[in-house]
Tab-separated table of C-alpha atoms and ligand atoms in Angstrom:
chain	number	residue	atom	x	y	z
A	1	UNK	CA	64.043	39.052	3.480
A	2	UNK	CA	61.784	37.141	1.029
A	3	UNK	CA	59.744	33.989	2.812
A	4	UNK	CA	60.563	30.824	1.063
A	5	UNK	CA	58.175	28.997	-0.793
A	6	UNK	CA	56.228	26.176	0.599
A	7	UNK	CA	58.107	23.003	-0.169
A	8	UNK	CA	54.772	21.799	-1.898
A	9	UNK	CA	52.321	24.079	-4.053
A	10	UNK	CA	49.108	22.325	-5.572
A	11	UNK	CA	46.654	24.279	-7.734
A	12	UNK	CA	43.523	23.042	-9.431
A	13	UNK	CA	44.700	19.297	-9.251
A	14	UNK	CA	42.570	17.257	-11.261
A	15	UNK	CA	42.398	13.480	-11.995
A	16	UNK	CA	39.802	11.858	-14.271
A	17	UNK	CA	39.695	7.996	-15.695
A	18	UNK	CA	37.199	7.462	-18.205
A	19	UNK	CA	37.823	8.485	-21.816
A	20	UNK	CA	37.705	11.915	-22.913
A	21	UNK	CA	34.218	11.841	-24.438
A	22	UNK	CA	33.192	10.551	-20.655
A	23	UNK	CA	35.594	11.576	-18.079
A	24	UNK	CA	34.723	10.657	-14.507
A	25	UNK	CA	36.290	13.175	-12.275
A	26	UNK	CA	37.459	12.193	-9.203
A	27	UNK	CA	39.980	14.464	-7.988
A	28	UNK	CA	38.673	17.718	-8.702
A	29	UNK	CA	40.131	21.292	-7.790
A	30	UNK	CA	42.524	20.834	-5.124
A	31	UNK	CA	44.852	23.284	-4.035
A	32	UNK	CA	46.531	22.912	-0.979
A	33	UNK	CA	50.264	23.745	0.116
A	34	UNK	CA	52.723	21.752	2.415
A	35	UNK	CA	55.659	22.775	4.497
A	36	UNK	CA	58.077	21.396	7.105
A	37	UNK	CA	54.604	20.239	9.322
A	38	UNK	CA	51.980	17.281	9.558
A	39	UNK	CA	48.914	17.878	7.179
A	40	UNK	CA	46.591	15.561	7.350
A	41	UNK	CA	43.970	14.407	4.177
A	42	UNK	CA	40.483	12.719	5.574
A	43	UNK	CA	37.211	11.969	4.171
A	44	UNK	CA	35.621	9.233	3.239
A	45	UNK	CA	36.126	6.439	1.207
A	46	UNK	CA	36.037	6.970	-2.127
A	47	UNK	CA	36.569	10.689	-1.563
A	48	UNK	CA	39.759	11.167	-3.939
A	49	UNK	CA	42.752	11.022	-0.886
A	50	UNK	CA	44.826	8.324	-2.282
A	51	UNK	CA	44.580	9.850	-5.616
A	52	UNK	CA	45.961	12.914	-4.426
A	53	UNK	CA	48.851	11.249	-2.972
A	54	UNK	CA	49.654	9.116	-6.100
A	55	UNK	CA	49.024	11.785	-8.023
A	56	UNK	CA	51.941	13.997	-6.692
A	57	UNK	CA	54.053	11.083	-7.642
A	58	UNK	CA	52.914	10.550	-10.972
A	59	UNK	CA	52.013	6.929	-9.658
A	60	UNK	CA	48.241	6.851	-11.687
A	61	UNK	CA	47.574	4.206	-13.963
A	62	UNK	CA	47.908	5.092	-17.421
A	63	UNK	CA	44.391	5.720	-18.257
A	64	UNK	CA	44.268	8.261	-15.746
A	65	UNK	CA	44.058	12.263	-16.883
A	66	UNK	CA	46.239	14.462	-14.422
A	67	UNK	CA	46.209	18.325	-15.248
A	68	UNK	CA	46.661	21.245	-12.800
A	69	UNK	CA	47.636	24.901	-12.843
A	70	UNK	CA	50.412	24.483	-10.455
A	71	UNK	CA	52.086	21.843	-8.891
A	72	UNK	CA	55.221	22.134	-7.636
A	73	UNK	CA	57.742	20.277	-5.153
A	74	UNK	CA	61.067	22.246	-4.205
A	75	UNK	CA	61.793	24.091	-7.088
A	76	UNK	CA	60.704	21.355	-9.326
A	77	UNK	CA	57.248	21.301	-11.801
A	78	UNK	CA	56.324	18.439	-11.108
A	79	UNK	CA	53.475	18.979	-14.240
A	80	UNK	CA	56.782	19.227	-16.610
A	81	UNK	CA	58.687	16.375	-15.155
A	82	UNK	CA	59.114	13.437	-17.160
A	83	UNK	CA	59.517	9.720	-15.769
A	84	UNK	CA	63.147	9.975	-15.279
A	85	UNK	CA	63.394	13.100	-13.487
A	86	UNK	CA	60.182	11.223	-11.070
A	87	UNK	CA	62.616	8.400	-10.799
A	88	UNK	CA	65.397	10.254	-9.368
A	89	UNK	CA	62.863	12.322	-6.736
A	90	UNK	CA	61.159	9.446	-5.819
A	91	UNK	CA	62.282	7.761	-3.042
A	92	UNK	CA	64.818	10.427	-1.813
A	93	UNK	CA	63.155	13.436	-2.047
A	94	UNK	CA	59.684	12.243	-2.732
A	95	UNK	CA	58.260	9.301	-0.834
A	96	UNK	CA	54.898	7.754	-0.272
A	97	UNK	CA	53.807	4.288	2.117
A	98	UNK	CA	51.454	3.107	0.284
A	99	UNK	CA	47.959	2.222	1.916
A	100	UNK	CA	48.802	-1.305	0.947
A	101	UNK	CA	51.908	-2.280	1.351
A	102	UNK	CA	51.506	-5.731	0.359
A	103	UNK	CA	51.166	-4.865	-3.444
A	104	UNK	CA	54.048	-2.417	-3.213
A	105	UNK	CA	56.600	-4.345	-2.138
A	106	UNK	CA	58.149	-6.957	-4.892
A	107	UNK	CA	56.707	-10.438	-4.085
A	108	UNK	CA	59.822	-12.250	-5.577
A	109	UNK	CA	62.228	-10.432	-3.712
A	110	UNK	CA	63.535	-11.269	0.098
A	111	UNK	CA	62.393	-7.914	2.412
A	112	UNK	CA	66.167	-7.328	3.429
A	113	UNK	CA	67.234	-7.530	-0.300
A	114	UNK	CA	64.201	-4.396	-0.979
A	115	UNK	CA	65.967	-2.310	1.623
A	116	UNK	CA	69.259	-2.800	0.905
A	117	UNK	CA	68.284	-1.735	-2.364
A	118	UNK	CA	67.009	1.586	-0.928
A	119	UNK	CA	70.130	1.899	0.704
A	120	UNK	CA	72.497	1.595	-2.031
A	121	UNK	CA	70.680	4.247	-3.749
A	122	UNK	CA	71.942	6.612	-1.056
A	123	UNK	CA	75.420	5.742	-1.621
A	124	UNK	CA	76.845	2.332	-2.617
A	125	UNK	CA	78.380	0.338	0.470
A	126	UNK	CA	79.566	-3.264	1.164
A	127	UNK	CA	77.546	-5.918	1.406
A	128	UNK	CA	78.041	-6.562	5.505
A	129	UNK	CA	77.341	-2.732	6.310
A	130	UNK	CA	74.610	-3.143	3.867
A	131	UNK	CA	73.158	-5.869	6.003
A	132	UNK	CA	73.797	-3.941	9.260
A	133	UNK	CA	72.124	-0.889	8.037
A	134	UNK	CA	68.720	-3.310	7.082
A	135	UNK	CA	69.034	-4.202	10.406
A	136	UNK	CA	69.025	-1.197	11.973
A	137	UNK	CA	66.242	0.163	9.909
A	138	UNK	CA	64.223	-3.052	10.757
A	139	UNK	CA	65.180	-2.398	14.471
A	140	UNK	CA	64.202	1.200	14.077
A	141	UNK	CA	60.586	0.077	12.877
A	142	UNK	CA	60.330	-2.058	16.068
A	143	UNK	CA	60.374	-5.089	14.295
A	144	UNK	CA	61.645	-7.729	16.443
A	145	UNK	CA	64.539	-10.132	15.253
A	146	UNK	CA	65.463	-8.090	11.927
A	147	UNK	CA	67.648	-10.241	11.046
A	148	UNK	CA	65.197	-12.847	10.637
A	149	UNK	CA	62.688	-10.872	9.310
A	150	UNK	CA	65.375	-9.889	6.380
A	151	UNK	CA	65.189	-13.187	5.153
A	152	UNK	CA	61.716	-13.264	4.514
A	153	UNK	CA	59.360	-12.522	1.702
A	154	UNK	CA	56.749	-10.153	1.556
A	155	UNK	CA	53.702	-12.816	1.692
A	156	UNK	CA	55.139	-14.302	4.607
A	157	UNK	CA	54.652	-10.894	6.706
A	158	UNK	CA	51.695	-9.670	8.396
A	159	UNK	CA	49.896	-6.557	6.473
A	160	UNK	CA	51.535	-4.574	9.831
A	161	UNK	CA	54.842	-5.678	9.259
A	162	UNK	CA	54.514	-4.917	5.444
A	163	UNK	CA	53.503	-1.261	6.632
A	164	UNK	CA	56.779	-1.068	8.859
A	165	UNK	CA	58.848	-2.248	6.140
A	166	UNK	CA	57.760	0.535	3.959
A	167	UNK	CA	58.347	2.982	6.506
A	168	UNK	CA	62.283	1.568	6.667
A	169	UNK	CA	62.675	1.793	3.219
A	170	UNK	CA	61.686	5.613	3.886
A	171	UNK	CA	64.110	5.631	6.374
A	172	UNK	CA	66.781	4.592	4.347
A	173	UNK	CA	66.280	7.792	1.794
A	174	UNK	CA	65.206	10.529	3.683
A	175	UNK	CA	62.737	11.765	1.940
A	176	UNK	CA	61.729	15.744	1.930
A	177	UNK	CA	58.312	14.753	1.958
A	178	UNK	CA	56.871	11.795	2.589
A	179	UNK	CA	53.529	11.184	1.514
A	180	UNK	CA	51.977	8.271	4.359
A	181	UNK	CA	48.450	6.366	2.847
A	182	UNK	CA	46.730	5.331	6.528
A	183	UNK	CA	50.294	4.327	7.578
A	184	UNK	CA	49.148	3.076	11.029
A	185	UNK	CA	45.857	1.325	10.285
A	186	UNK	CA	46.879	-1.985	9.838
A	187	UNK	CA	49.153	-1.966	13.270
A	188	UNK	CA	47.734	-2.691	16.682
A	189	UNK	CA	47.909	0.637	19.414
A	190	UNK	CA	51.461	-0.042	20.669
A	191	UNK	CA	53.451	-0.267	17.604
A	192	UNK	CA	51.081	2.597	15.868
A	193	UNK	CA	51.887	4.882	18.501
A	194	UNK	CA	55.569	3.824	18.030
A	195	UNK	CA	55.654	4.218	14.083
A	196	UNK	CA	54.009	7.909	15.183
A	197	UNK	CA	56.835	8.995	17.670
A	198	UNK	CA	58.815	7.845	14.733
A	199	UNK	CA	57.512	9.997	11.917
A	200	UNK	CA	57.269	12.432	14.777
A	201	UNK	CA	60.753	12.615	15.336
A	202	UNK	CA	61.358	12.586	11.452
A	203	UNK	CA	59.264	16.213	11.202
A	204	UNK	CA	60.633	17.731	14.423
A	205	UNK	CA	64.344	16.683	13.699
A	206	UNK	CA	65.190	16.236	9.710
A	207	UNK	CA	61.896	19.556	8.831
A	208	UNK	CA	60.531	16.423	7.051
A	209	UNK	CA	57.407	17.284	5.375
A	210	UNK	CA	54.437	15.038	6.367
A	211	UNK	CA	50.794	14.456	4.321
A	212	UNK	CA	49.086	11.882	6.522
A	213	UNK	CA	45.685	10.349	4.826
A	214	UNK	CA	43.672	8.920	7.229
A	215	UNK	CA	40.263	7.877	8.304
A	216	UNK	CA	40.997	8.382	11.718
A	217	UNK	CA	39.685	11.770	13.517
A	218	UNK	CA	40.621	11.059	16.476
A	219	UNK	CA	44.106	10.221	15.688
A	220	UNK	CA	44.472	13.482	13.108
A	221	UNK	CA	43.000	15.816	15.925
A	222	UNK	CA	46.245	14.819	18.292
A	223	UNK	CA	48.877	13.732	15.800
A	224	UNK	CA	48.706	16.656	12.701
A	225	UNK	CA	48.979	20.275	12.829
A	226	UNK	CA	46.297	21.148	10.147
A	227	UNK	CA	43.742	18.933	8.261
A	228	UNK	CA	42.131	19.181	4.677
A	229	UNK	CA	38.903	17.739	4.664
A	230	UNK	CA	37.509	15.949	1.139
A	231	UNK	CA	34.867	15.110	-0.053
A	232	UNK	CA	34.034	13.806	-3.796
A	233	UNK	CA	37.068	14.982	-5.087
A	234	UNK	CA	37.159	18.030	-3.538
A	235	UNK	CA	38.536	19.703	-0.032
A	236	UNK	CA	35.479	21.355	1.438
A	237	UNK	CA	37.301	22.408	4.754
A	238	UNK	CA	41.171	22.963	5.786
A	239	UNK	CA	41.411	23.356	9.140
A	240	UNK	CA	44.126	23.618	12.215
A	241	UNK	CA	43.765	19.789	13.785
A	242	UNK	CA	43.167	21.157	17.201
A	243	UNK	CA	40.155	23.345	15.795
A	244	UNK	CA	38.134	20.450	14.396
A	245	UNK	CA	35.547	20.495	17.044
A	246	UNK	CA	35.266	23.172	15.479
A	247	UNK	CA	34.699	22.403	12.275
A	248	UNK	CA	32.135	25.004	9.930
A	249	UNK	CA	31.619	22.817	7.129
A	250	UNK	CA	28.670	20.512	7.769
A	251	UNK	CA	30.428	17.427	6.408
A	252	UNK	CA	33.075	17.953	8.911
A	253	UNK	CA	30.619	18.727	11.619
A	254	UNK	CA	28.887	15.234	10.629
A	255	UNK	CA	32.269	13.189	11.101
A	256	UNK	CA	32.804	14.604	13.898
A	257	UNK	CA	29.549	13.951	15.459
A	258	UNK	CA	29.421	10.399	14.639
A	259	UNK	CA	32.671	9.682	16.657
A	260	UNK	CA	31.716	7.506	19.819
A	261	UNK	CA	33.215	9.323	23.110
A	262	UNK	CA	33.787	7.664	26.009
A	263	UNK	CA	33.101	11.181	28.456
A	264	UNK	CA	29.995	11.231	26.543
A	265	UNK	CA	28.492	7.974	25.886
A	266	UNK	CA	25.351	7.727	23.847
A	267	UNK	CA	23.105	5.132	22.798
A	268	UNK	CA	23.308	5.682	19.293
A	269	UNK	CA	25.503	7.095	16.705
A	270	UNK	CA	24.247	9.598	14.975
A	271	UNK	CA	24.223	8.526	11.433
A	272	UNK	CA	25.801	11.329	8.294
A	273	UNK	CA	23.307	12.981	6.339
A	274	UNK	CA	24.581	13.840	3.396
A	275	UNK	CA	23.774	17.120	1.038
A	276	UNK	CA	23.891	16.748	-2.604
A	277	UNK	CA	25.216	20.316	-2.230
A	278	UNK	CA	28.610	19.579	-0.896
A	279	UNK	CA	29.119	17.776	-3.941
A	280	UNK	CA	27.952	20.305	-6.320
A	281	UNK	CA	30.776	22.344	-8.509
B	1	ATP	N1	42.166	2.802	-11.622
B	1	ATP	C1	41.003	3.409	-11.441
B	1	ATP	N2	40.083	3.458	-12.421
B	1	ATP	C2	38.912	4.086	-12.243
B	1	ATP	N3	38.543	4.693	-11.106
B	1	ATP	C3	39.409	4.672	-10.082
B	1	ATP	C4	40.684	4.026	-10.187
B	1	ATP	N4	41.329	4.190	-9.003
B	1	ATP	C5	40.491	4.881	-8.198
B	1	ATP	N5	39.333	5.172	-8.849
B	1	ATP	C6	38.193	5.918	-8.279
B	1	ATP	O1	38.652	7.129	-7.763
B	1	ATP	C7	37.904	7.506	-6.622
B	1	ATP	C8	38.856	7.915	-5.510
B	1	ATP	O2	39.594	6.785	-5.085
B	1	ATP	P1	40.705	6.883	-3.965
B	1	ATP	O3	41.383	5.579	-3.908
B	1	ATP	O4	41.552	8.086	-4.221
B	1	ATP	O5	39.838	7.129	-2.659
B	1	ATP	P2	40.282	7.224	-1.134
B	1	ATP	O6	39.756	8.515	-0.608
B	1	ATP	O7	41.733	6.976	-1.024
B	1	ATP	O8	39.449	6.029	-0.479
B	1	ATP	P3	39.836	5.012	0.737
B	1	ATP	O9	39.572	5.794	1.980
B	1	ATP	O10	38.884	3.886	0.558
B	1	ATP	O11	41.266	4.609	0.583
B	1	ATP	C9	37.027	6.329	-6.276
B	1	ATP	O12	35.709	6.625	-6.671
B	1	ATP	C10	37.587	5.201	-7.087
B	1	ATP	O13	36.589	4.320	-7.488
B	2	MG	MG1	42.830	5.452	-0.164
């Protein structure tokens, strides 16, 4: 018996902006693949993670320059694709929450009406179990009074709410992979830890496929299997989550040591020094 192929292959990715007389790299080299599991993406700002993720989706601006030697999602090259064939995967077999929601959710359209929408593409129904399926998803998110909420634009919901109504409109296609941009970090520690049972239950139960970006270590080092670690464009460490005390790369090391602990309190932080090296092609 053959082993399948990873749902998601990346080789080389690379993503510049600039013109092509001056191109200003910023994603640059990564190859990574993704099964049925939770793989987190951290680093630091600026580091190229949300690229990567839009990337995959072909969701750059225009001025950006994509190319890779291999990227492929599920049988599909995604490097071939052209803007309808990412319109039909994305959404149901291709899904990212964005890191803000706010911008990615139509402003002139009532948050009910945006999920119903996501759940006619899954199959056209009538308008009451339309509603009652909205409902349900808004339930699922933990958002109280749904129906309420339905009614409601997306400027008149907080930045947490906005991040739960992404994750229903996920719901509502159930995605193969789902791509989630610091899903949690506008959400206060009960409902995070909610939304994470959630996406949880989503990779033990439907083999969803999970690439968590994140800033938070702590969170990664209990929540994801394994964990690629960028910096300036490029992964410098992948790593199983529960080995990241672990870490060899002295970037990751650094992170790491600049996390406050509450076993081991200390007066000060120490503070990342960083080596032009790790940068360095
Ligand atoms: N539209 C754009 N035009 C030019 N440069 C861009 C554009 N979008 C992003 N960049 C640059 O790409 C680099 C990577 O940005 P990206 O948003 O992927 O970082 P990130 O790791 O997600 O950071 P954060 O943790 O702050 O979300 C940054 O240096 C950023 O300035
Ligand atoms: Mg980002």
């Amino acid at each position: 018996m053959t082993t399948a192929a990873p749902l998601l292959q990346v080789q080389g990715l690379q993503v510049a902006y600039g013109t092509p007389a001056a191109p200003v790299p910023v994603v640059r080299g990564v190859s990574f693949t993704l099964g049925r599991e939770k793989l987190a993406v951290v680093g630091e700002s600026g580091s190229g993670k949300t690229t990567v993720g839009r990337a995959l989706l072909k969701l750059l601006p225009q001025q950006a320059r994509i190319s890779a030697e291999r990227l492929q999602f599920d049988g599909v090259d995604l490097l071939q694709a052209g803007e309808r064939d990412m319109q039909a995967l994305r959404g149901r077999r291709l899904s990212m929450i964005m890191q803000d929601p706010k911008y990615s959710l139509n402003p002139v359209m009532s948050i009910g009406r945006q999920i119903g929408e996501a759940v006619q593409r899954d199959g056209k129904v009538q308008r009451a179990e339309c509603d009652e399926r909205v409902e349900a998803l808004l339930a699922r998110v933990r958002i109280r009074e749904p129906k309420r909420v339905a009614a409601q634009y997306p400027h008149e919901v907080s930045g947490g709410m906005g991040q739960r109504v992404m994750i229903a409109m996920m719901l509502a296609q159930r995605p193969q992979l789902l791509i989630a941009d610091e899903p949690t970090s506008a959400l206060d520690v009960s409902v995070r830890q909610e939304v994470l049972g959630l996406l949880d239950e989503l990779v033990a139960e439907q083999g969803l496929a999970l690439l968590f970006i994140s800033h938070d270590l702590n969170l990664v080092k209990h929540f994801c299997d394994r964990v690629l670690v960028m910096y300036a464009g490029r992964i410098v460490e992948t790593l199983a989550a529960a080995d990241l005390r672990q870490a060899s790369h002295p970037y990751t090391r650094g992170l790491m040591a600049s996390l406050p602990s509450l076993r081991h309190p200390r007066a000060v932080l120490p503070v990342l020094q960083r080596d032009a090296a790790w940068s360095a092609a």
